[in-house]
GROMACS .gro file of C-alpha atoms in nm:
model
  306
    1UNK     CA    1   0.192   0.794   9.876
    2UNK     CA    2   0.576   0.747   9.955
    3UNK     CA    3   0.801   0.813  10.157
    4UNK     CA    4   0.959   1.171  10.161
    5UNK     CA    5   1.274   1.203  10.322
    6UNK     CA    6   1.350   1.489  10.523
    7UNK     CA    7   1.678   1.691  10.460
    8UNK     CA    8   1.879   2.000  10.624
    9UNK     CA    9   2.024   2.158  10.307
   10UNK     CA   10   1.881   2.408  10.102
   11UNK     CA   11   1.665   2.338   9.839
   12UNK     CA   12   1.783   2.406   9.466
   13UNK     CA   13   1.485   2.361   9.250
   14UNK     CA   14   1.125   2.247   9.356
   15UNK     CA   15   1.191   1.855   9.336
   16UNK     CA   16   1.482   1.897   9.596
   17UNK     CA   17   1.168   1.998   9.871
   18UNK     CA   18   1.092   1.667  10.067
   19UNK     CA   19   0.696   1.598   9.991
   20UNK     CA   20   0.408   1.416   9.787
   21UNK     CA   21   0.310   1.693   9.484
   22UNK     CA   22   0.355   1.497   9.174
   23UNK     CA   23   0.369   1.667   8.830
   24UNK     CA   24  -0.014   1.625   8.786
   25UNK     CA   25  -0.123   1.827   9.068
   26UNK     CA   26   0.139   2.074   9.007
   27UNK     CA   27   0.013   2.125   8.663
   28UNK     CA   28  -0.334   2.110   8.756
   29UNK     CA   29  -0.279   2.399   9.071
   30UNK     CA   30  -0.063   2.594   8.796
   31UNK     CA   31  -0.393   2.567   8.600
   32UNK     CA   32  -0.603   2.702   8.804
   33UNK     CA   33  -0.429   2.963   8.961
   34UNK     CA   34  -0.338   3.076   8.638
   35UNK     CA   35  -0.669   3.122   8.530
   36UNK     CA   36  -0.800   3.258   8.795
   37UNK     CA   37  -0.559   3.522   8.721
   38UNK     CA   38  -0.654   3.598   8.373
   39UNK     CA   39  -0.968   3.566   8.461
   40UNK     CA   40  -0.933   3.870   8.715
   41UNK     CA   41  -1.038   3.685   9.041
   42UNK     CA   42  -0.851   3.812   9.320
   43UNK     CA   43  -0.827   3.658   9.685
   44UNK     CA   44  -0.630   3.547   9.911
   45UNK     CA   45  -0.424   3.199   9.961
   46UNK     CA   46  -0.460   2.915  10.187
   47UNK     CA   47  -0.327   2.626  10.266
   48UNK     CA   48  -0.386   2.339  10.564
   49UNK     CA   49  -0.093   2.103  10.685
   50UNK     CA   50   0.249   2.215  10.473
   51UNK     CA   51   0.477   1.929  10.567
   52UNK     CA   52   0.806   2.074  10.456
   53UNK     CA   53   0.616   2.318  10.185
   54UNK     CA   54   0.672   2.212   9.844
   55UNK     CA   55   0.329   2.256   9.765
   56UNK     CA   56   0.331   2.570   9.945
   57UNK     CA   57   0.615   2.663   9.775
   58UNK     CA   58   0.451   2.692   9.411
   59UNK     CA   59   0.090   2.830   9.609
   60UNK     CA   60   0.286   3.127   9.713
   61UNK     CA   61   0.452   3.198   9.369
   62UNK     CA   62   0.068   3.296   9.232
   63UNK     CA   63   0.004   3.536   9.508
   64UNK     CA   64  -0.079   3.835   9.347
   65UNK     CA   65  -0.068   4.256   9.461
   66UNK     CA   66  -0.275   4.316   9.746
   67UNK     CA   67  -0.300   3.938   9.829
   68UNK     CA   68  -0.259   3.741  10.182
   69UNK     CA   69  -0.128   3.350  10.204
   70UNK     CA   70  -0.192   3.157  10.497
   71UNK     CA   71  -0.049   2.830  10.595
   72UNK     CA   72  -0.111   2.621  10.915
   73UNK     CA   73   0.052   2.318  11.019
   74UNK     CA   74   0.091   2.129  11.383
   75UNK     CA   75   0.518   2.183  11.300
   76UNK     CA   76   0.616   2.050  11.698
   77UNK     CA   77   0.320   2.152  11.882
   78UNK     CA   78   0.088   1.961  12.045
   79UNK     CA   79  -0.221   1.781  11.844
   80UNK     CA   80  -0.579   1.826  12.003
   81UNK     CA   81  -0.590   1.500  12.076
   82UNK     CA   82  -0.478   1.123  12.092
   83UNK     CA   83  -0.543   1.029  11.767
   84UNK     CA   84  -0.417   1.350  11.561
   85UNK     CA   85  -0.083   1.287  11.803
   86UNK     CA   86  -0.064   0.884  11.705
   87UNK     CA   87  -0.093   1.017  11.341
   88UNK     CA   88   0.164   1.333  11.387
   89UNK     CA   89   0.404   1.107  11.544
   90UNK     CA   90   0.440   0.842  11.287
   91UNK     CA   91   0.395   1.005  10.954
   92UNK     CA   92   0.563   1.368  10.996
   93UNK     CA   93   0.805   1.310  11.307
   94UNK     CA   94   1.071   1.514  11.126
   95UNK     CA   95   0.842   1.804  11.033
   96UNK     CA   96   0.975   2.096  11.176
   97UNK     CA   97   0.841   2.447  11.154
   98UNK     CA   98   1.242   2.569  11.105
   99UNK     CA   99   1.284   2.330  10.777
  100UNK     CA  100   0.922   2.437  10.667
  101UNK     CA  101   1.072   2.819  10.688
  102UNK     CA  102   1.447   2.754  10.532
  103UNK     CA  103   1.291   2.580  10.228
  104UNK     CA  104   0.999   2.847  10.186
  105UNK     CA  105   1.299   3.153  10.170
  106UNK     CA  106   1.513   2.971   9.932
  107UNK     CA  107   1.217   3.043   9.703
  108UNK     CA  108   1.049   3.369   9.822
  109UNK     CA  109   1.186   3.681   9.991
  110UNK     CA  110   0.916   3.649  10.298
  111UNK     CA  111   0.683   3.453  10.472
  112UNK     CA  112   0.314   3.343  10.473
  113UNK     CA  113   0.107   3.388  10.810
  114UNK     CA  114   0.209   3.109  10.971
  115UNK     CA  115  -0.097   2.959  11.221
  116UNK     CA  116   0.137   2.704  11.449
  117UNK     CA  117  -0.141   2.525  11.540
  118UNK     CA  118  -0.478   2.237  11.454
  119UNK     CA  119  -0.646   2.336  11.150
  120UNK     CA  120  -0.931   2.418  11.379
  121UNK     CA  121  -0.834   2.762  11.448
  122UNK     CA  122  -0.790   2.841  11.097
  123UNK     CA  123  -1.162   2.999  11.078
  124UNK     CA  124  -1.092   3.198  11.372
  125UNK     CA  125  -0.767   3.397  11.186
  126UNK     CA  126  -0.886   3.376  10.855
  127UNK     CA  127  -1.174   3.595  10.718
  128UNK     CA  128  -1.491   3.460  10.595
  129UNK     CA  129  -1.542   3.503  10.217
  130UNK     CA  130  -1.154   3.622  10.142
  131UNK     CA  131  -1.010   3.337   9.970
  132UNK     CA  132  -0.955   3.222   9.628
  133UNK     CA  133  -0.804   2.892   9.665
  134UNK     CA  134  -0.789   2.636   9.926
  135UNK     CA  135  -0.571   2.368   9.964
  136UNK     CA  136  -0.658   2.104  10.259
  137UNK     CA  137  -0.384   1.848  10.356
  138UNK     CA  138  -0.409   1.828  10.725
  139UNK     CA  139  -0.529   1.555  10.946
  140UNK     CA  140  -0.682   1.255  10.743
  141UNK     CA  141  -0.869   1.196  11.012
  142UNK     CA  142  -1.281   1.237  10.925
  143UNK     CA  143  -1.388   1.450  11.235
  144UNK     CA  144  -1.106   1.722  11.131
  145UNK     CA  145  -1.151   1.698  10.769
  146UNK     CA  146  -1.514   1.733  10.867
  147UNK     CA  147  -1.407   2.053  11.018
  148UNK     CA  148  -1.212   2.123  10.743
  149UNK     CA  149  -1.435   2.131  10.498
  150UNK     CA  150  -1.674   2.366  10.673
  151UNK     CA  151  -1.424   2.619  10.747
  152UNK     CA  152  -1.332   2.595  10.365
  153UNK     CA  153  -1.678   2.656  10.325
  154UNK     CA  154  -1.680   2.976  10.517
  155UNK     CA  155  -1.358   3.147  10.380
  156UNK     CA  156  -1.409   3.016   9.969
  157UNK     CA  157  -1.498   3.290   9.811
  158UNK     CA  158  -1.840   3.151   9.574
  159UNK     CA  159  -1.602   3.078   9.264
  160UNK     CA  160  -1.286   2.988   9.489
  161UNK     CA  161  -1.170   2.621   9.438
  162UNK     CA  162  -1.041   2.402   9.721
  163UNK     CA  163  -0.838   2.066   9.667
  164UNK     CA  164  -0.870   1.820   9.905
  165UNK     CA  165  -0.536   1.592   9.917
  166UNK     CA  166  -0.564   1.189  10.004
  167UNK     CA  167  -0.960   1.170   9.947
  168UNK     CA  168  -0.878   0.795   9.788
  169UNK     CA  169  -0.574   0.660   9.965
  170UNK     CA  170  -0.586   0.330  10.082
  171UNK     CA  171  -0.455   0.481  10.436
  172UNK     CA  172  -0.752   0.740  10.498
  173UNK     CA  173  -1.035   0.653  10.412
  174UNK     CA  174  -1.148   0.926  10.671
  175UNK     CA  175  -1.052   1.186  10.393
  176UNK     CA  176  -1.276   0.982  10.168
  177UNK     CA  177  -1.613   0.960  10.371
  178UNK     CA  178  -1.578   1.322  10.461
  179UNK     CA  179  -1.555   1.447  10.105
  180UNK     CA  180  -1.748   1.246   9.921
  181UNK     CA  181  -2.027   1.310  10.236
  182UNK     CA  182  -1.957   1.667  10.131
  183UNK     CA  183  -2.050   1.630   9.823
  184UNK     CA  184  -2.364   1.450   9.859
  185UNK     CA  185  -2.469   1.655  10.163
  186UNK     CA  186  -2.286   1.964  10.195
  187UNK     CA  187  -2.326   2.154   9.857
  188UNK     CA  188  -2.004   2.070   9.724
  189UNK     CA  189  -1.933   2.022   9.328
  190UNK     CA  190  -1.618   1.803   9.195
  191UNK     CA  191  -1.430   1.966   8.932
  192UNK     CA  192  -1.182   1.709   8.856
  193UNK     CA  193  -0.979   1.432   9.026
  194UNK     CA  194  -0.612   1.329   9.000
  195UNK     CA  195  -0.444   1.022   9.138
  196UNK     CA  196  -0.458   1.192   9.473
  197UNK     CA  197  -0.686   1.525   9.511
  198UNK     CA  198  -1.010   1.608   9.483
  199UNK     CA  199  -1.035   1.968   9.309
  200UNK     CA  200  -1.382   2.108   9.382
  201UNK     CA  201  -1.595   2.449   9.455
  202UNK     CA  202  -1.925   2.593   9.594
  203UNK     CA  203  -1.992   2.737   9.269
  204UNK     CA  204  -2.068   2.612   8.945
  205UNK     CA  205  -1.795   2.381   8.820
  206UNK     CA  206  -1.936   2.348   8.453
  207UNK     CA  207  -1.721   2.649   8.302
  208UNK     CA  208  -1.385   2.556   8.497
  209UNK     CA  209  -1.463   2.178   8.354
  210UNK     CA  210  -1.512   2.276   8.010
  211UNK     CA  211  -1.172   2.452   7.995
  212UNK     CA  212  -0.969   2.237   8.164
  213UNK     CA  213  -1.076   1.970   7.936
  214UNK     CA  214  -0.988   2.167   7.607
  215UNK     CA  215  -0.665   2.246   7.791
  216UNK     CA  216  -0.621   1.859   7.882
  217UNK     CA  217  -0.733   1.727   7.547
  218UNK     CA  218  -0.449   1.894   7.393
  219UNK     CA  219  -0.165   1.702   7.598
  220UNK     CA  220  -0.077   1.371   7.519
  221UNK     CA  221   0.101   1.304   7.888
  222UNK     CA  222  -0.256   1.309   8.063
  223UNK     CA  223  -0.483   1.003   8.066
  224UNK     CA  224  -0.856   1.163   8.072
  225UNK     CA  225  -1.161   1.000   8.120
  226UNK     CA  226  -1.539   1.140   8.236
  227UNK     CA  227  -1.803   0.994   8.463
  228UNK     CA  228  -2.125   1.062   8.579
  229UNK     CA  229  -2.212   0.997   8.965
  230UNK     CA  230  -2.516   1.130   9.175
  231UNK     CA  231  -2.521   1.358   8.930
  232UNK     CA  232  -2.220   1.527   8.930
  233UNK     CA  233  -2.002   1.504   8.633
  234UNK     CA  234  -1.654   1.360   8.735
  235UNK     CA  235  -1.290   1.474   8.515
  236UNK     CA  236  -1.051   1.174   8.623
  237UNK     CA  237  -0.683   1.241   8.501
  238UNK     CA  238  -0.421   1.045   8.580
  239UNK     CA  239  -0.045   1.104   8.438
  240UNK     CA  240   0.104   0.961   8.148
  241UNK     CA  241   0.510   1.019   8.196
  242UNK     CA  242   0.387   1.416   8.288
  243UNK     CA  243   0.691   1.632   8.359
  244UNK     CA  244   0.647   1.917   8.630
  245UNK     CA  245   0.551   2.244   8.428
  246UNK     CA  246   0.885   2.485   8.484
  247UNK     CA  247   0.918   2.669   8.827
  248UNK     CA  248   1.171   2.925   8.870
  249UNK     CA  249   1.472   2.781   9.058
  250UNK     CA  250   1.587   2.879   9.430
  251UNK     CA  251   1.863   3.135   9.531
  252UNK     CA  252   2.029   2.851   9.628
  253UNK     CA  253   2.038   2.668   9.279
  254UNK     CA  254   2.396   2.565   9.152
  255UNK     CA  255   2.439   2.502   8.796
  256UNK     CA  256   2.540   2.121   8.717
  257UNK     CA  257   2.877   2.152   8.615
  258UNK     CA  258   2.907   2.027   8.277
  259UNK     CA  259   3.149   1.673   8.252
  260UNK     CA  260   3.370   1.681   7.949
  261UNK     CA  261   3.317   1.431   7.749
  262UNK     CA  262   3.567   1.125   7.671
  263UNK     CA  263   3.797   1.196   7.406
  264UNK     CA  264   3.703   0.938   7.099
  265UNK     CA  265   3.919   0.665   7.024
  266UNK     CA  266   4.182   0.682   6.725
  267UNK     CA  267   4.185   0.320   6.574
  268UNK     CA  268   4.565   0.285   6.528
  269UNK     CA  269   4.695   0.231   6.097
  270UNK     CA  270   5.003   0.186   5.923
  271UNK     CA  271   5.036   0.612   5.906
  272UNK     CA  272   5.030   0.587   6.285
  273UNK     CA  273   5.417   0.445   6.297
  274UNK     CA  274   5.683   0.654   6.077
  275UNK     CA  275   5.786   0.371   5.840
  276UNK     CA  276   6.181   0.287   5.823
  277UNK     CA  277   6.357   0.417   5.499
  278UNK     CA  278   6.295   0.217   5.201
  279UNK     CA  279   6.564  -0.003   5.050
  280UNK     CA  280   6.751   0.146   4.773
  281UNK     CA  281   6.645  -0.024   4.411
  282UNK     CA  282   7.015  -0.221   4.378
  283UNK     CA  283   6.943  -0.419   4.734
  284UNK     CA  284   6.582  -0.467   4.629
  285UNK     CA  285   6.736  -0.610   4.288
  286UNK     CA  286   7.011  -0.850   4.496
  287UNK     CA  287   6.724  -1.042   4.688
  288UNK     CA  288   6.522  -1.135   4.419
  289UNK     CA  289   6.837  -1.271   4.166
  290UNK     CA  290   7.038  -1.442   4.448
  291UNK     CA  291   6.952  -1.767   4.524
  292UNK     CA  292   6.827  -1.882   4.847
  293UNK     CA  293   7.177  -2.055   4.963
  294UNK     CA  294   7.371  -1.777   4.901
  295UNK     CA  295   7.152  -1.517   5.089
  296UNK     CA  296   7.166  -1.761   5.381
  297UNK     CA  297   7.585  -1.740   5.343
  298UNK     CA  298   7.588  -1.374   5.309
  299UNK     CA  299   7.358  -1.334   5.666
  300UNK     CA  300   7.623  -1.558   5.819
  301UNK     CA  301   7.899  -1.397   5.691
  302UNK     CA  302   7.704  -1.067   5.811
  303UNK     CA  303   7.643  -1.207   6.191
  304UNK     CA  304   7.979  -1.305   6.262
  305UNK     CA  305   8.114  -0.983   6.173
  306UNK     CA  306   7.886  -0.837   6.429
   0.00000   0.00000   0.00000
């Protein structure tokens, strides 16, 4: 993870949003939301801790007629406790829930339901069984990831897929024990991982697995490898020089304005310079019969007469 600098204007294109969504995951959420699409599944949207929405951003381009997106985030309120507030105060000090809000509208004419608020009263808004994809990027901390994942639980829909961001970092290893524990103990079933998410579901992951990896086998920007562990079988990507698959610019997107190129250098010739008027044929005759001496006199003779 790096550092994402916050900023006041408004976003032009999805890279200009302040956040950690590299191409990967945006091509893997674009996956699956896509297919989920064709494949008729409708639901609703979710999404836990937004920073300054980037990811939320592209989440809320997929909604679809008849379809509800949720996000919930701390913004400037008050953690639930001492360790949530240590973590809210020194990774997202400049998260506000105003700069969350401009960059969302540059992109979409209206609003998620915003929960202002811990993750933990996400179950209590949102409905059991009425989502379709999950995304969980909250506290890394393991007793509210722990939560997390059992509200996620509740509210997945049976083929829904939830991501769970940071599950390897070096920095939370909280994410990590609480997935992973989920997956051993809590019925969970990888799908795939990238660099940084987990992608995983309550249902059975063997049909999402077998097209994503005729989908993935066909690009040459993804490194793809597969593992078996407890006996779950593990897709690890990882990105090759992967460019962000296209997202439709904001309203506030200015065209570059093209810079003219140099004008190409003219090596300079002879034709360059008009040449001075050739000597006539009887002068041209006189310098090669005279003799040396007698040219020299008649240039004398010639300067002092000047």
């Amino acid at each position: 993870m790096t550092n994402a600098t916050a900023t006041d204007k408004h976003p032009g294109e999805l890279a200009d949003v302040p956040g950690w969504f590299p191409p990967l995951d945006q091509t893997l959420f674009t996956w699956f939301l896509d297919r989920q699409k064709k494949a008729g599944i409708k639901g609703d949207l979710l999404e836990l801790g937004v920073y300054m929405g980037k990811s939320a951003i592209l989440l809320g381009h997929h909604l679809q007629d008849g379809e509800q997106f949720t996000v919930c985030d701390l913004f400037e309120g008050d953690a639930p406790d001492e360790a949530n507030k240590a973590e809210s105060s020194k990774s997202y000090a400049s998260l506000t829930q105003q700069a969350f809000e401009r960059n969302y509208l540059s992109f979409h004419d209206s609003l998620p339901t915003v929960i202002t608020g811990p993750s933990s009263l996400v179950d209590e808004k949102v409905a059991p069984d009425s989502c379709r994809f999950i995304h969980i990027d909250a506290s890394h901390l393991y007793e509210h990831v722990y939560g997390d994942i059992g509200a996620a639980h509740d509210i997945l829909l049976p083929e829904g897929v939830v991501v769970l961001d940071d599950f390897r970092s070096e920095h939370t290893p909280g994410v990590a024990v609480a997935a992973w524990e989920a997956v051993l103990n809590r019925g969970l079933r990888p799908i795939c991982l990238s660099t940084q998410k987990l992608y995983a579901t309550w249902g059975d992951p063997e049909p999402l697995q077998e097209e994503l990896l005729e989908m993935l086998r066909q690009r040459s920007d993804v490194g793809l490898s597969l593992q078996e562990a407890a006996g779950h079988r593990l897709i690890r990507t990882r990105s090759r020089g992967m460019k962000p698959p296209p997202f439709p610019p904001s309203r506030h997107y200015v065209e570059p304005v093209a810079t003219p190129a140099p004008a190409p250098q003219v090596a300079e010739s002879r034709a360059a310079h008009p040449a001075g008027p050739a000597p006539s044929r009887a002068r041209r005759l006189a310098k090669d019969l005279l003799p040396p001496v007698i040219t020299r006199a008649v240039r004398r003779a010639r300067a002092k007469r000047s």
